Backbone as XML, in Angstrom:
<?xml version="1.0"?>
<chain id="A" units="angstrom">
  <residue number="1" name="UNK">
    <atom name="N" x="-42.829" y="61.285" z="70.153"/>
    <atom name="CA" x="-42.762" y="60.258" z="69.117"/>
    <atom name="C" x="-41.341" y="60.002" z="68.630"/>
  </residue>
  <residue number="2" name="UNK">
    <atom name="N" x="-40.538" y="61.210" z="68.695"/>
    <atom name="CA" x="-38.915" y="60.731" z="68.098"/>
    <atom name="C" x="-38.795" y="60.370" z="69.248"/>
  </residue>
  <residue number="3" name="UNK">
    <atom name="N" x="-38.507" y="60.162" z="70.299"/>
    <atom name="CA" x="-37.855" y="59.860" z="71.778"/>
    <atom name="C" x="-37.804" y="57.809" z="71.468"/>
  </residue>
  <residue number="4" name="UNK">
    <atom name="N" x="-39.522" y="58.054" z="71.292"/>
    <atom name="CA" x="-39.927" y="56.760" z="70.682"/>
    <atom name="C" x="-39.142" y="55.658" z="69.832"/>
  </residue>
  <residue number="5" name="UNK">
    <atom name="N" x="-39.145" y="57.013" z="69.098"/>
    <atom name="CA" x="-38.792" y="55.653" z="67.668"/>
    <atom name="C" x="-37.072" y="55.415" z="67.521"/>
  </residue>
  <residue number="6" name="UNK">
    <atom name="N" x="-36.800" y="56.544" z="68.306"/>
    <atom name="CA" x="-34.707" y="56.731" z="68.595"/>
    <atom name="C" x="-34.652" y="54.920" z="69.521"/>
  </residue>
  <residue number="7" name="UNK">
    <atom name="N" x="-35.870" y="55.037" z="70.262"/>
    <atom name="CA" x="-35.422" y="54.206" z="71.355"/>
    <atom name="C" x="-35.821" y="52.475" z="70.855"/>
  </residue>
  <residue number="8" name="UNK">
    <atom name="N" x="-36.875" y="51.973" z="70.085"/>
    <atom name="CA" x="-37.566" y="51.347" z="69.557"/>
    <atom name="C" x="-36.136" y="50.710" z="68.713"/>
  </residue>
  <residue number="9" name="UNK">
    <atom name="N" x="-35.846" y="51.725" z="67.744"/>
    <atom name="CA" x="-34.315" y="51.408" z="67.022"/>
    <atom name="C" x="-33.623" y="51.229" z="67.786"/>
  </residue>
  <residue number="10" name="UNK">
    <atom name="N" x="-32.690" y="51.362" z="68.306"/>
    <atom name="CA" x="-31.841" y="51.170" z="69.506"/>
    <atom name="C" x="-32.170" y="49.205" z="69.931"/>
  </residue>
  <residue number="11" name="UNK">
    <atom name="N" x="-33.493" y="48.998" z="70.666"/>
    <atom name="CA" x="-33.778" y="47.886" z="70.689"/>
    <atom name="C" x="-34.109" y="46.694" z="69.737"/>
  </residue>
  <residue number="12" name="UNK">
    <atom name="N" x="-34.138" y="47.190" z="68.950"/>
    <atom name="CA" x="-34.558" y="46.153" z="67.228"/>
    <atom name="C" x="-33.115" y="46.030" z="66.763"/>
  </residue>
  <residue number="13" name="UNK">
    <atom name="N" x="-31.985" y="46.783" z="67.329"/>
    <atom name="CA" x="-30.961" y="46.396" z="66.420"/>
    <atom name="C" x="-29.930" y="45.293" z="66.790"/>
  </residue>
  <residue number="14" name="UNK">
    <atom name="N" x="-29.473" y="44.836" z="65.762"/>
    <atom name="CA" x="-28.438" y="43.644" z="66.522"/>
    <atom name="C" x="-27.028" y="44.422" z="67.121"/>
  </residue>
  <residue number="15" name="UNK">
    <atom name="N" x="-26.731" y="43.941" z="68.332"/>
    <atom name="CA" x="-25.288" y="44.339" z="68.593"/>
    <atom name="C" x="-24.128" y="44.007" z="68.126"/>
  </residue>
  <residue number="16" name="UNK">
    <atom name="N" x="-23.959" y="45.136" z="67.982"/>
    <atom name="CA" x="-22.119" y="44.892" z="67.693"/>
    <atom name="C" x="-21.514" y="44.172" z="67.862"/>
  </residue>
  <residue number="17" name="UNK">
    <atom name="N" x="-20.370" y="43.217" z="67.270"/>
    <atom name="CA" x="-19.305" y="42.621" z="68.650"/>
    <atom name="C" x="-17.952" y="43.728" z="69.013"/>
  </residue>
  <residue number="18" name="UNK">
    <atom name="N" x="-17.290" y="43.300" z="69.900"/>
    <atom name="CA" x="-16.586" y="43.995" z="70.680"/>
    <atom name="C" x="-15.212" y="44.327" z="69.528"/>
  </residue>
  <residue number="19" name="UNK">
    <atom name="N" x="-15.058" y="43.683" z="68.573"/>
    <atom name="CA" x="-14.107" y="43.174" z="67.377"/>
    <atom name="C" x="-14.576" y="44.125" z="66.318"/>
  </residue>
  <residue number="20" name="UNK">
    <atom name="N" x="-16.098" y="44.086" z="66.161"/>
    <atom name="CA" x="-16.578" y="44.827" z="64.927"/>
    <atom name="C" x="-16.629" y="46.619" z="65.774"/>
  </residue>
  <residue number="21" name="UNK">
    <atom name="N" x="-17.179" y="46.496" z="67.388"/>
    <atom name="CA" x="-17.011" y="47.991" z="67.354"/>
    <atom name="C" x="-15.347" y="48.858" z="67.342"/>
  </residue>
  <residue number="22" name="UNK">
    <atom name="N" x="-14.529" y="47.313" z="67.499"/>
    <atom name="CA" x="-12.720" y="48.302" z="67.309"/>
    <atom name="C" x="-12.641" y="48.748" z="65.931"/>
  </residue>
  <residue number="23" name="UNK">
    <atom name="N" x="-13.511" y="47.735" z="65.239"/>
    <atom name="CA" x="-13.374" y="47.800" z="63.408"/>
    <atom name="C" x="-13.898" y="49.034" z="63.012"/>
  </residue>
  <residue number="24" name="UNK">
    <atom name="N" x="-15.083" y="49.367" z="63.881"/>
    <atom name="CA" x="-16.049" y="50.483" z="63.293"/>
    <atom name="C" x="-15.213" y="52.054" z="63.481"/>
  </residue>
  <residue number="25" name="UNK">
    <atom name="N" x="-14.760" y="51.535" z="64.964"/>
    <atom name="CA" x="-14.040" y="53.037" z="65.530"/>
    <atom name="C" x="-12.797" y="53.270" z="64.624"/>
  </residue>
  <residue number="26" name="UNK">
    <atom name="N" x="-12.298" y="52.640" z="64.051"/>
    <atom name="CA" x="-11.094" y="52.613" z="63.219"/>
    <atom name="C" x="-11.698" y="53.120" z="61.888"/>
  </residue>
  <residue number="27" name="UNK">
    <atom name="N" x="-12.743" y="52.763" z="61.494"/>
    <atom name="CA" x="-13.547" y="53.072" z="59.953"/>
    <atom name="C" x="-13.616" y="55.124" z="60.209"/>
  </residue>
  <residue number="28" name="UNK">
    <atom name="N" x="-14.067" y="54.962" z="61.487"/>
    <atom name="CA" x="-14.731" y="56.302" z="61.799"/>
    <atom name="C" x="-12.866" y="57.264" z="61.813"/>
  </residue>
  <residue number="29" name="UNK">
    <atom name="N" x="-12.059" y="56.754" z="61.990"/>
    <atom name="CA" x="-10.856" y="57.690" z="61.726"/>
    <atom name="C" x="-10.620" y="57.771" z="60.237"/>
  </residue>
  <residue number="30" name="UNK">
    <atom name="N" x="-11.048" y="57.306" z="59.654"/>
    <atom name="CA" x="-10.440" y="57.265" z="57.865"/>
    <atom name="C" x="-9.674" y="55.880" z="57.644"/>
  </residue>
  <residue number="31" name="UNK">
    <atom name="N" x="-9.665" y="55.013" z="58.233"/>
    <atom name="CA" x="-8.581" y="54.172" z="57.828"/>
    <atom name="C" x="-9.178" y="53.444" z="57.269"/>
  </residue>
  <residue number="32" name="UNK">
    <atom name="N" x="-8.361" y="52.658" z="55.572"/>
    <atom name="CA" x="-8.512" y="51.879" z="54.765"/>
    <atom name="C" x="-8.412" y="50.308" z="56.026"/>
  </residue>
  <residue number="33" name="UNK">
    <atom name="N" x="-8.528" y="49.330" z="54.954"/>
    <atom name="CA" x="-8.816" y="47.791" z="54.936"/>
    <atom name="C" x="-7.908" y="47.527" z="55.511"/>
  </residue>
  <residue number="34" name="UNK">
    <atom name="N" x="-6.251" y="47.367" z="55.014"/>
    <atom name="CA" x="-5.367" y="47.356" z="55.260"/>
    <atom name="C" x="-4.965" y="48.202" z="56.217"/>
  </residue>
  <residue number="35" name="UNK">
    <atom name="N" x="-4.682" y="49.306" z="56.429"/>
    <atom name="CA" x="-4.451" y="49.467" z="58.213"/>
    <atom name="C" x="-5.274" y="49.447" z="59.525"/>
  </residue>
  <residue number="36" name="UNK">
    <atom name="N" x="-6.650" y="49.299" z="58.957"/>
    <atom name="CA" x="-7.166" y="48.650" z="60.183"/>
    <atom name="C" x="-6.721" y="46.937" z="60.684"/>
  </residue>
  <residue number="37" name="UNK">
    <atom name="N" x="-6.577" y="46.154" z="59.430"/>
    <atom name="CA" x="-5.832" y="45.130" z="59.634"/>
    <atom name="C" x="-4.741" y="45.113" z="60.698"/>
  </residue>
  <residue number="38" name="UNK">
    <atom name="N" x="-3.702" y="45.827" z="59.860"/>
    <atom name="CA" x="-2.143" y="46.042" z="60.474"/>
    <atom name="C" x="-2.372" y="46.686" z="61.888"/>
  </residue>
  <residue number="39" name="UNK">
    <atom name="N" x="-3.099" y="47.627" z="62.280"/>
    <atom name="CA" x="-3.492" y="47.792" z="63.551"/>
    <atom name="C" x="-3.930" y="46.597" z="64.739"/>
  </residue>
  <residue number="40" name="UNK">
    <atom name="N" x="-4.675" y="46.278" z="64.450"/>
    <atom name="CA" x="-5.763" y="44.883" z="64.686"/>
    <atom name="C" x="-4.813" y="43.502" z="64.856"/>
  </residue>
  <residue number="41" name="UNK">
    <atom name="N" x="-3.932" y="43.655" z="63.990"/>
    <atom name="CA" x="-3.377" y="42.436" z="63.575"/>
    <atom name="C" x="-3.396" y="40.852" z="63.225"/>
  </residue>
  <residue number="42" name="UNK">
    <atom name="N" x="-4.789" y="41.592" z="62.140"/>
    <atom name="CA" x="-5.624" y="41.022" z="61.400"/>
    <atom name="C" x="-5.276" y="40.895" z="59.829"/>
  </residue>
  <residue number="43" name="UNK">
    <atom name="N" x="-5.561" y="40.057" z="59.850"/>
    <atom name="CA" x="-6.470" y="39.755" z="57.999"/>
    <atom name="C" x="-6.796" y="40.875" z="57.244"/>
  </residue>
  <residue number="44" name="UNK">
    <atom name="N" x="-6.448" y="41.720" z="56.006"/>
    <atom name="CA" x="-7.545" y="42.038" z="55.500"/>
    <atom name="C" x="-8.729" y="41.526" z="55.644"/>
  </residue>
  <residue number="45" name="UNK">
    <atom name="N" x="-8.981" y="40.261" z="54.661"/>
    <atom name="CA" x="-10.112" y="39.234" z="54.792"/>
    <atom name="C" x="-10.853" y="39.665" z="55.617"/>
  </residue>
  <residue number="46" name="UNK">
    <atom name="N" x="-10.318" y="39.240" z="56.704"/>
    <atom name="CA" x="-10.744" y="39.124" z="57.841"/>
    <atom name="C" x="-11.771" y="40.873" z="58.721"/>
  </residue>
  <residue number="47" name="UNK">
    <atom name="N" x="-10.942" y="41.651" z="58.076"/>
    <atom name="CA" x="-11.373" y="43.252" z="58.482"/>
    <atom name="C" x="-13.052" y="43.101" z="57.532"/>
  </residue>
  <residue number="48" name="UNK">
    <atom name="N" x="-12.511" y="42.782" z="55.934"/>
    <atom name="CA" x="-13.692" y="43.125" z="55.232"/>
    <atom name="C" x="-14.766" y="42.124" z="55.765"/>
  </residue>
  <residue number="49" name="UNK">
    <atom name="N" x="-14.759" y="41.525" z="56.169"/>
    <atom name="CA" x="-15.931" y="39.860" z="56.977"/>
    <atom name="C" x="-16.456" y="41.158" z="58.218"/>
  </residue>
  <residue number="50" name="UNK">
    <atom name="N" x="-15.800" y="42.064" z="58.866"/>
    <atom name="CA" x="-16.214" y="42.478" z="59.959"/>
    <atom name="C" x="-17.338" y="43.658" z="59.425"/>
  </residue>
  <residue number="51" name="UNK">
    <atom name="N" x="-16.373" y="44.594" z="58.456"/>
    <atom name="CA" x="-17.354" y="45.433" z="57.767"/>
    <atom name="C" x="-18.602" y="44.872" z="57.096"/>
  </residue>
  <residue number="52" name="UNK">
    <atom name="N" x="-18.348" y="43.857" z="56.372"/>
    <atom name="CA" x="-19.613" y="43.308" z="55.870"/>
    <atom name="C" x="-20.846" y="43.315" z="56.882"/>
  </residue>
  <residue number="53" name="UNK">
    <atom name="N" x="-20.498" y="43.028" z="58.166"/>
    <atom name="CA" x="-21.235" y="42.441" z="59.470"/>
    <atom name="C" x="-21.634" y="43.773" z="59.729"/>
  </residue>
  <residue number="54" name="UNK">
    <atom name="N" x="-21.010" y="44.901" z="60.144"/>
    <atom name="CA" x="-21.562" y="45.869" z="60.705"/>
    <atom name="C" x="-22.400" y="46.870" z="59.308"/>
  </residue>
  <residue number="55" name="UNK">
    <atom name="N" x="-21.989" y="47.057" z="58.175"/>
    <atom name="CA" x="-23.080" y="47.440" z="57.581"/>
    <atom name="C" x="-24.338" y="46.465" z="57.361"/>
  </residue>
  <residue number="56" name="UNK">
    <atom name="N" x="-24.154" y="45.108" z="57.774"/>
    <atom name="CA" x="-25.883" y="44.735" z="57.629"/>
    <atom name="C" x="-26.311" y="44.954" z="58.963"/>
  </residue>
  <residue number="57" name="UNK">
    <atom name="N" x="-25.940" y="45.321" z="59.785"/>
    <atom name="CA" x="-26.396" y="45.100" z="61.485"/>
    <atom name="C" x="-26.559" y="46.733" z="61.899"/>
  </residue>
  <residue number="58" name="UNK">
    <atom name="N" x="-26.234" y="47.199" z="60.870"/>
    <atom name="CA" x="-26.652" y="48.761" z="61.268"/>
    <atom name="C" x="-27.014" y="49.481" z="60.191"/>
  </residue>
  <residue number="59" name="UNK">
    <atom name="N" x="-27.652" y="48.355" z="59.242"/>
    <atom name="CA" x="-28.307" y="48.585" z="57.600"/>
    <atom name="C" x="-27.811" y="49.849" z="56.764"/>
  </residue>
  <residue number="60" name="UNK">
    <atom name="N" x="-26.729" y="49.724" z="56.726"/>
    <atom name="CA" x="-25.653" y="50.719" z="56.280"/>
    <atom name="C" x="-25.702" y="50.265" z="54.882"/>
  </residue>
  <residue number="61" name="UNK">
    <atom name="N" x="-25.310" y="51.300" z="53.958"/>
    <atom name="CA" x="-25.157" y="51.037" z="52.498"/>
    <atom name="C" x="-23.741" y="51.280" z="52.246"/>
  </residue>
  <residue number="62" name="UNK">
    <atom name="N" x="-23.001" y="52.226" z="53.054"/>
    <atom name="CA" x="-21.140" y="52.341" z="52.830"/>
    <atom name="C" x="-20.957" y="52.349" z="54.275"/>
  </residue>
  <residue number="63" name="UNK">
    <atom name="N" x="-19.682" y="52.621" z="54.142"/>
    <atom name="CA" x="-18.704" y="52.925" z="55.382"/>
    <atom name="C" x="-19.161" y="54.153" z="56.327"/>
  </residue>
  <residue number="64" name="UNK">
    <atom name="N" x="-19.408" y="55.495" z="55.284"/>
    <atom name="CA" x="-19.600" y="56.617" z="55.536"/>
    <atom name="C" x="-20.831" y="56.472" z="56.350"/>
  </residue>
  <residue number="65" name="UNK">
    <atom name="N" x="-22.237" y="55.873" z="56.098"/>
    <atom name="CA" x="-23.356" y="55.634" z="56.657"/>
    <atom name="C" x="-23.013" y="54.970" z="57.893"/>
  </residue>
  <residue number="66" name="UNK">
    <atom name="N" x="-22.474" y="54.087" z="57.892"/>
    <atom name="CA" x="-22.156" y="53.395" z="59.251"/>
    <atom name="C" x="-21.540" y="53.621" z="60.012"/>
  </residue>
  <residue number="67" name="UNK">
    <atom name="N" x="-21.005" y="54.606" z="59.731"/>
    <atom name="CA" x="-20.091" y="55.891" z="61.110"/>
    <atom name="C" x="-21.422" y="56.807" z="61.506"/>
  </residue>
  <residue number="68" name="UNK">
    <atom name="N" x="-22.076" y="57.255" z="60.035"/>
    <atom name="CA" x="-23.070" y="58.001" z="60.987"/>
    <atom name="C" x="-23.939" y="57.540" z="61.675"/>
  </residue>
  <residue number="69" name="UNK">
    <atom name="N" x="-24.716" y="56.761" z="61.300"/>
    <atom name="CA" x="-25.736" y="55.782" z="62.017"/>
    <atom name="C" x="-25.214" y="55.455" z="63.173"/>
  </residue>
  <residue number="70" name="UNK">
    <atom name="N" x="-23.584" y="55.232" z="63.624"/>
    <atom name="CA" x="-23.378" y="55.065" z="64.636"/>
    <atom name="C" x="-23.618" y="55.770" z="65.901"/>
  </residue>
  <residue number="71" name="UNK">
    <atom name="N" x="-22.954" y="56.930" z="64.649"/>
    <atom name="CA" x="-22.407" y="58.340" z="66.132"/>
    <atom name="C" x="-23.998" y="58.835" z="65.925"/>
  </residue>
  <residue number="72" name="UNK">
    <atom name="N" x="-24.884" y="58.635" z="65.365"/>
    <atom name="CA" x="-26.741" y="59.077" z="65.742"/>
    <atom name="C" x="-27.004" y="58.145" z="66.920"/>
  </residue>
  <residue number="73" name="UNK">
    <atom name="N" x="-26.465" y="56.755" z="67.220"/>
    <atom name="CA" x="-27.359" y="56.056" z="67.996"/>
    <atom name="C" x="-27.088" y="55.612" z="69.400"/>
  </residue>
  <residue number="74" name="UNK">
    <atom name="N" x="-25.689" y="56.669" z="68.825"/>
    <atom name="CA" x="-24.877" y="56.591" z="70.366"/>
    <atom name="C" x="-23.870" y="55.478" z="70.365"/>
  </residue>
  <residue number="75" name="UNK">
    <atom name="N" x="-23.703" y="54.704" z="69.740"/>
    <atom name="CA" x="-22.667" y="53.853" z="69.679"/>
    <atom name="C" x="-21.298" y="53.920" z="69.545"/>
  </residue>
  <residue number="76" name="UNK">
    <atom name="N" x="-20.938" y="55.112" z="68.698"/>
    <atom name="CA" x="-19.477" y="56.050" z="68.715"/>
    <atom name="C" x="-20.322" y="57.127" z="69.525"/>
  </residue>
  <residue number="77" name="UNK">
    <atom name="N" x="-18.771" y="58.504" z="69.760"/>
    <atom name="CA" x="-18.971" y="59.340" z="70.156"/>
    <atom name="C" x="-17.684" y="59.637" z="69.669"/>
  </residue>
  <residue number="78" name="UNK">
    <atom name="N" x="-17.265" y="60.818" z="69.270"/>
    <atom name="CA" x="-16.796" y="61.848" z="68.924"/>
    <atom name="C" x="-15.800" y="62.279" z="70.100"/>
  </residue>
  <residue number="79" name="UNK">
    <atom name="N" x="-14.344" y="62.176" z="70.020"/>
    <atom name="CA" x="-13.738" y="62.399" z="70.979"/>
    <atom name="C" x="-13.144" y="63.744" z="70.999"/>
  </residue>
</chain>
């Protein structure tokens, strides 16, 4: 039944984009708004529009949740 429902989630969820998973992997090192920006060479704005996106798309309530939810669903991994 968990095999199940790991996998069920997995398919019900919306994907990432390729932009929001550089955003996410950058969240998952500690980095604020602003140097994921300056990394990216992006927008603030523009960073927080991405976070907004990936905590509703991986029904995250902070930052912290949406690293884990990640690295649970296989989407990060831990280098």
């Amino acid at each position: 039944p968990a095999i199940g429902a790991r996998l069920a989630e997995r398919m019900t969820r919306a994907e990432l984009t390729s932009r929001e998973l550089e955003v996410l992997k950058l969240i998952a090192t500690g980095k604020r708004n602003k140097e994921i920006g300056s990394d990216l060479q992006i927008a603030e704005v523009t960073v927080k529009l991405h976070v907004g996106h990936i905590l509703a798309k991986l029904k995250a309530n902070d930052r912290t949740q949406a690293t884990t939810t990640a690295l649970r669903r296989g989407i990060l991994h831990l280098d």
